[in-house]
Coordinates of C-alpha atoms in Angstrom, one line a residue:
X22 CA 0.0 0.0 0.0
X23 CA 1.4 3.4 -1.0
X24 CA 2.3 5.7 2.0
X25 CA 0.6 9.1 2.3
X26 CA 3.1 11.8 1.8
X27 CA 3.2 14.8 4.2
X28 CA 5.2 18.0 3.9
X29 CA 5.9 19.6 7.4
X30 CA 6.8 23.3 7.3
X31 CA 8.2 25.0 10.4
X32 CA 11.2 27.3 11.0
X33 CA 12.0 25.6 14.3
X34 CA 14.1 22.4 13.8
X35 CA 12.9 20.6 17.0
X36 CA 9.3 21.0 16.0
X37 CA 10.0 19.7 12.5
X38 CA 11.9 16.7 13.9
X39 CA 9.2 15.8 16.5
X40 CA 6.4 16.1 14.0
X41 CA 8.3 14.1 11.4
X42 CA 9.2 11.4 13.9
X43 CA 5.6 11.0 15.1
X44 CA 4.1 10.9 11.6
X45 CA 6.8 8.5 10.4
X46 CA 6.0 6.2 13.3
X47 CA 2.3 6.4 12.3
X48 CA 3.2 5.1 8.8
X49 CA 3.4 8.3 6.8
X50 CA 6.2 9.4 4.4
X51 CA 7.4 12.8 5.7
X52 CA 9.4 15.6 4.1
X53 CA 10.3 18.7 6.0
X54 CA 10.9 22.4 5.0
X55 CA 12.3 25.1 7.3
X56 CA 10.5 28.0 5.5
X57 CA 7.6 28.8 3.3
X58 CA 10.0 29.5 0.4
X59 CA 11.6 26.1 0.7
X60 CA 8.1 24.5 0.9
X61 CA 7.0 26.2 -2.3
X62 CA 10.2 25.2 -4.1
X63 CA 9.7 21.5 -3.1
X64 CA 6.1 21.6 -4.2
X65 CA 7.1 23.1 -7.6
X66 CA 9.5 20.2 -8.1
X67 CA 7.2 17.5 -6.7
X68 CA 3.6 18.5 -6.0
X69 CA 2.4 14.9 -5.2
X70 CA 1.8 15.4 -1.5
X71 CA -1.3 14.3 0.4
X72 CA -1.0 16.9 3.1
X73 CA 0.9 20.1 4.1
X74 CA 1.3 20.7 7.8
X75 CA 2.5 24.3 8.3
X76 CA 3.4 26.6 11.2
X77 CA 1.7 30.0 11.3
X78 CA 4.5 32.2 12.6
X79 CA 7.6 32.0 10.4
X80 CA 10.1 34.7 9.2
X81 CA 9.9 36.3 5.8
X82 CA 6.8 34.5 4.6
X83 CA 4.4 33.5 7.3
X84 CA 2.2 30.4 7.3
X85 CA -1.1 32.2 6.3
X86 CA 0.6 33.7 3.2
X87 CA 1.9 30.2 2.4
X88 CA -1.6 28.9 2.8
X89 CA -2.8 31.5 0.2
X90 CA -0.1 30.3 -2.3
X91 CA -1.0 26.6 -1.7
X92 CA -4.8 27.2 -2.2
X93 CA -4.1 29.0 -5.4
X94 CA -1.3 26.9 -6.9
X95 CA -2.0 23.5 -5.4
X96 CA -5.8 23.5 -4.6
X97 CA -5.9 19.7 -4.4
X98 CA -3.6 19.5 -1.4
X99 CA -5.3 19.9 2.0
X100 CA -3.4 22.2 4.5
X101 CA -3.4 22.0 8.3
X102 CA -2.1 25.0 10.2
X103 CA -0.4 24.5 13.6
X104 CA 0.7 27.2 16.0
X105 CA 1.2 28.2 19.6
X106 CA -1.1 31.1 19.0
X107 CA -4.5 30.5 20.4
X108 CA -6.2 33.5 18.9
X109 CA -9.7 33.1 17.5
X110 CA -9.0 35.7 14.8
X111 CA -5.9 33.8 13.5
X112 CA -7.8 30.5 13.6
X113 CA -10.8 32.0 11.8
X114 CA -8.5 33.6 9.2
X115 CA -6.8 30.3 8.6
X116 CA -10.1 28.5 8.0
X117 CA -11.4 31.3 5.8
X118 CA -8.3 31.2 3.6
X119 CA -8.7 27.4 3.0
X120 CA -7.1 25.5 5.9
X121 CA -8.9 22.2 6.6
X122 CA -7.9 22.2 10.3
X123 CA -5.9 24.0 13.0
X124 CA -3.7 22.4 15.7
X125 CA -2.3 24.1 18.8
X126 CA 1.3 23.6 19.9
X127 CA 2.5 21.8 21.8
X128 CA 0.4 18.9 20.6
X129 CA 0.0 15.3 21.7
X130 CA 0.7 12.4 19.4
X131 CA -2.9 11.3 19.4
X132 CA -4.1 14.9 18.5
X133 CA -1.6 15.1 15.7
X134 CA -2.6 11.7 14.3
X135 CA -6.3 12.5 14.6
X136 CA -6.0 15.8 12.8
X137 CA -3.7 14.4 10.0
X138 CA -6.0 11.4 9.5
X139 CA -9.1 13.7 9.1
X140 CA -7.2 16.1 6.8
X141 CA -5.9 13.3 4.5
X142 CA -9.4 11.7 4.3
X143 CA -10.7 15.2 3.4
X144 CA -8.1 15.5 0.7
X145 CA -8.9 12.0 -0.6
X146 CA -12.6 12.7 -0.8
X147 CA -11.9 16.0 -2.5
X148 CA -9.8 14.2 -5.1
X149 CA -12.5 11.6 -5.6
X150 CA -15.0 14.4 -6.1
X151 CA -12.8 16.1 -8.6
X152 CA -12.3 12.9 -10.5
X153 CA -16.0 12.2 -10.4
X154 CA -16.9 15.7 -11.6
X155 CA -14.4 15.3 -14.5
X156 CA -15.8 11.9 -15.4
X157 CA -19.3 13.3 -15.1
X158 CA -18.4 16.1 -17.4
X159 CA -16.9 13.6 -19.9
X160 CA -20.1 11.5 -19.7
X161 CA -22.3 14.5 -20.1
X162 CA -20.3 15.7 -23.1
X163 CA -20.4 12.3 -24.7
X164 CA -24.1 11.9 -24.1
X165 CA -24.7 15.5 -25.3
X166 CA -22.9 14.7 -28.5
X167 CA -25.0 11.5 -29.0
X168 CA -28.2 13.4 -28.3
X169 CA -27.2 16.2 -30.7
X170 CA -26.5 13.5 -33.3
X171 CA -29.8 11.8 -32.6
X172 CA -31.6 15.1 -32.9
X173 CA -29.9 15.9 -36.2
X174 CA -30.9 12.4 -37.4
X175 CA -34.5 13.1 -36.2
X176 CA -34.6 16.4 -37.9
X177 CA -33.3 14.9 -41.1
X178 CA -36.1 12.3 -40.9
X179 CA -38.6 15.1 -40.3
X180 CA -37.4 16.8 -43.5
X181 CA -37.5 13.6 -45.5
X182 CA -41.2 13.3 -44.3
X183 CA -41.8 16.9 -45.4
X184 CA -40.3 16.2 -48.8
X185 CA -42.6 13.2 -49.2
X186 CA -45.6 15.3 -48.3
X187 CA -44.6 17.9 -50.9
X188 CA -43.9 15.3 -53.5
X189 CA -47.3 13.8 -52.9
X190 CA -48.9 17.2 -53.8
X191 CA -46.7 17.5 -56.9
X192 CA -48.0 14.1 -58.0
X193 CA -51.6 15.4 -57.8
X194 CA -50.9 18.8 -59.4
X195 CA -48.3 18.2 -62.1
X196 CA -49.1 21.7 -63.4
X197 CA -47.1 23.2 -60.6
X198 CA -44.5 20.4 -60.2
X199 CA -41.4 21.6 -58.4
X200 CA -43.1 24.8 -57.2
X201 CA -42.7 24.0 -53.5
X202 CA -38.9 23.4 -53.9
X203 CA -38.4 26.6 -55.9
X204 CA -40.4 28.9 -53.6
X205 CA -38.6 27.4 -50.6
X206 CA -35.2 28.2 -52.2
X207 CA -36.4 31.7 -53.1
X208 CA -37.8 32.3 -49.7
X209 CA -34.8 31.0 -47.9
X210 CA -32.5 33.3 -49.9
X211 CA -34.7 36.3 -49.2
X212 CA -34.9 35.4 -45.4
X213 CA -31.1 35.0 -45.2
X214 CA -30.7 38.4 -46.8
X215 CA -32.9 39.9 -44.1
X216 CA -30.5 38.4 -41.4
X217 CA -32.9 35.9 -39.9
X218 CA -31.3 33.3 -37.5
X219 CA -31.1 29.6 -38.3
X220 CA -34.1 28.6 -36.2
X221 CA -36.3 31.2 -38.0
X222 CA -35.0 30.0 -41.3
X223 CA -35.9 26.4 -40.5
X224 CA -39.5 27.4 -39.5
X225 CA -39.9 29.6 -42.6
X226 CA -38.4 27.0 -44.9
X227 CA -40.9 24.3 -43.7
X228 CA -43.8 26.7 -43.9
X229 CA -42.8 27.6 -47.5
X230 CA -42.4 24.0 -48.5
X231 CA -45.8 23.0 -47.1
X232 CA -47.7 26.1 -48.0
X233 CA -50.1 24.3 -50.4
X234 CA -50.4 21.0 -48.5
X235 CA -54.0 21.8 -47.9
X236 CA -54.7 21.2 -51.6
X237 CA -54.4 17.5 -50.9
X238 CA -58.0 17.8 -49.7
X239 CA -59.1 19.8 -52.7
X240 CA -61.3 17.7 -55.2
X241 CA -59.4 16.8 -58.4
X242 CA -62.3 18.3 -60.5
X243 CA -61.3 21.7 -59.1
X244 CA -57.6 21.3 -58.6
X245 CA -57.0 19.9 -62.1
X246 CA -59.6 21.9 -63.9
X247 CA -58.0 23.3 -67.1
X248 CA -60.2 26.4 -67.4
X249 CA -61.1 29.2 -65.0
X250 CA -62.9 28.3 -61.8
X251 CA -66.4 29.3 -61.0
X252 CA -67.1 31.4 -57.9
X253 CA -68.2 28.3 -56.0
X254 CA -65.1 26.4 -57.1
X255 CA -62.9 29.3 -56.1
X256 CA -64.4 29.4 -52.6
X257 CA -63.6 25.7 -52.3
X258 CA -60.1 26.2 -53.6
X259 CA -59.5 29.0 -51.0
X260 CA -60.2 26.5 -48.2
X261 CA -56.8 25.0 -48.7
X262 CA -55.1 27.5 -46.4
X263 CA -57.2 26.6 -43.4
X264 CA -57.2 22.9 -44.3
X265 CA -53.4 22.9 -44.6
X266 CA -53.1 24.8 -41.3
X267 CA -55.3 22.2 -39.5
X268 CA -53.2 19.4 -40.9
X269 CA -49.8 20.9 -40.1
X270 CA -50.5 22.5 -36.7
X271 CA -51.1 19.0 -35.1
X272 CA -47.5 18.1 -35.7
X273 CA -45.5 19.6 -32.8
X274 CA -42.3 20.5 -34.7
X275 CA -44.4 22.2 -37.4
X276 CA -46.7 24.3 -35.2
X277 CA -44.9 27.6 -36.0
X278 CA -44.6 26.7 -39.6
X279 CA -48.3 26.1 -39.7
X280 CA -48.9 29.8 -39.2
X281 CA -47.2 30.4 -42.5
X282 CA -49.3 27.8 -44.2
X283 CA -52.4 29.5 -42.8
X284 CA -51.4 33.0 -43.9
X285 CA -49.8 32.4 -47.3
X286 CA -52.7 33.9 -49.2
X287 CA -52.9 37.1 -47.1
X288 CA -51.9 40.4 -48.7
X289 CA -50.1 43.4 -47.2
X290 CA -53.1 45.7 -47.7
X291 CA -55.6 43.3 -46.1
X292 CA -57.2 42.2 -49.4
X293 CA -56.0 38.6 -49.1
X294 CA -57.6 35.5 -47.5
X295 CA -58.7 33.6 -45.4
X296 CA -58.6 36.2 -42.5
X297 CA -58.0 39.5 -44.3
X298 CA -54.8 40.1 -42.3
X299 CA -52.9 43.3 -43.1
X300 CA -49.3 44.6 -42.6
X301 CA -47.5 43.1 -39.6
X302 CA -50.5 41.1 -38.6
X303 CA -49.3 38.7 -41.3
X304 CA -46.4 36.5 -40.0
X305 CA -43.0 37.7 -41.2
X306 CA -42.4 34.3 -42.9
X307 CA -45.6 34.6 -44.9
X308 CA -44.7 38.1 -46.0
X309 CA -41.3 36.9 -47.2
X310 CA -42.9 33.9 -48.9
X311 CA -45.4 36.2 -50.8
X312 CA -42.6 37.6 -53.0
X313 CA -41.0 34.2 -53.6
X314 CA -44.3 32.6 -54.5
X315 CA -45.3 35.5 -56.9
X316 CA -41.8 35.3 -58.5
X317 CA -42.1 31.6 -59.2
X318 CA -45.7 31.8 -60.3
X319 CA -45.0 34.5 -62.9
X320 CA -41.8 32.9 -64.3
X321 CA -43.2 29.4 -64.6
X322 CA -45.0 28.0 -67.6
X323 CA -48.7 27.0 -67.3
X324 CA -50.8 25.2 -69.9
X325 CA -52.8 28.4 -70.4
X326 CA -49.9 30.9 -70.6
X327 CA -46.1 31.2 -71.0
X328 CA -44.0 32.2 -68.0
X329 CA -42.8 35.8 -68.0
X330 CA -39.1 36.8 -67.6
X331 CA -37.6 37.4 -64.3
X332 CA -37.1 41.1 -65.2
X333 CA -40.9 41.5 -65.9
X334 CA -41.7 39.6 -62.7
X335 CA -39.4 42.0 -60.8
X336 CA -41.2 45.0 -62.3
X337 CA -44.6 43.5 -61.2
X338 CA -43.4 43.0 -57.7
X339 CA -42.2 46.6 -57.5
X340 CA -45.7 47.7 -58.7
X341 CA -47.4 45.6 -56.0
X342 CA -45.2 46.8 -53.2
X343 CA -47.5 48.2 -50.4
X344 CA -50.5 46.4 -51.7
X345 CA -49.8 42.7 -52.2
X346 CA -46.3 42.8 -50.8
X347 CA -44.5 44.3 -47.7
X348 CA -42.5 47.2 -49.2
X349 CA -39.6 46.8 -46.9
X350 CA -39.1 43.1 -48.0
X351 CA -39.5 44.2 -51.6
X352 CA -36.5 46.5 -51.0
X353 CA -34.5 43.5 -49.8
X354 CA -35.6 41.6 -52.8
X355 CA -34.5 44.4 -55.2
X356 CA -31.1 44.6 -53.5
X357 CA -30.2 41.0 -54.5
X358 CA -28.6 40.4 -57.9
X359 CA -31.2 39.4 -60.6
X360 CA -29.2 36.3 -61.5
X361 CA -29.7 35.0 -58.0
X362 CA -33.2 33.7 -58.9
X363 CA -32.1 32.2 -62.2
X364 CA -29.3 30.3 -60.4
X365 CA -31.7 29.1 -57.7
X366 CA -34.2 27.9 -60.2
X367 CA -31.6 26.0 -62.2
X368 CA -30.3 24.4 -58.9
X369 CA -33.7 23.3 -57.8
X370 CA -34.6 21.8 -61.2
X371 CA -31.5 19.7 -60.8
X372 CA -32.9 18.6 -57.4
X373 CA -29.7 19.8 -55.8
X374 CA -31.7 21.3 -52.9
X375 CA -33.7 19.5 -50.3
X376 CA -36.1 20.6 -47.5
X377 CA -33.3 20.4 -44.9
X378 CA -31.1 22.8 -46.9
X379 CA -33.9 25.1 -48.0
X380 CA -35.2 27.7 -45.5
X381 CA -37.9 30.2 -46.3
X382 CA -41.7 31.1 -45.8
X383 CA -45.2 31.1 -47.1
X384 CA -47.8 33.8 -48.1
X385 CA -49.6 35.5 -51.1
X386 CA -49.2 34.6 -54.7
X387 CA -48.3 35.9 -58.2
X388 CA -50.7 38.5 -59.6
X389 CA -51.9 36.1 -62.4
X390 CA -51.8 32.8 -60.3
X391 CA -55.6 32.2 -59.9
X392 CA -55.2 28.8 -58.0
X393 CA -52.2 29.4 -55.8

């Protein structure tokens, strides 16, 4: 069994010798130092001590100052102060500065053994606690990493599910195939240009991608009708905002995105549907999405018309600023290079984007997009 090592510090040689002899007889490995300076030097060279036993009154550097150094530089080593001074203020100061015990001189062997045993046990428990805390931190870090990885996998699975939902709608309405991906890419780019944080981008992206999900409940006779819709059919078509909202809001991680789905047909001047929201009553994500949705609607081909140019769509968005669109977001849109949108469209058509990498919003539609 390894002997506990004790450093005895006292400027009086007889005291050092007696303490060393008593402790050696009790089975400890003892080293002595005649001054605080020598003790600090020894500890710098070999800090592996289980206890420091130090006198209070010493020349040059006293024991309390040594105690301060030890608590700062060697906090793992317990320190017991011993002295002939029976002064409550000195004793209190020693404990406040970090001593684990205080022993009066002259001391009996049994008193010394008892104090040393308690102090070494204190140090042992403190070391165990430190090791436990470090191990606990390592375990927590490891488990946090695993949890983060699991959450990332879960989020990826969420986005794969969203992609499947969007693809299901594309299969029903091939006229607008790829629309959800494009508007998500457009909205994401616009939202990033506005400086939104990553969590907001995720919410807006999901809302944008799922904005038309309510159309799954729209009858094919209306959704796929080649001509213009009647007033009654238009009323049924308009229900897709609320239907989509009711579908999406029941999914906990999509609850905030559901607000974009609900508001994606609202217009800045209050002339949209289903609630006639105006201005900032409309969720920010939906106001951003409005421009992206209109841009894609105007520049995409339909059986009944040819898509317009991005330049012409840009002019129309400028014209509708303050009525259909939030004018401040239109300014952000205009500040982006025109080729941005062409590049994004090309990228999404190559299916190089996915829901997890797209982040945007959901709101109004292009001026000529009757069924959006």
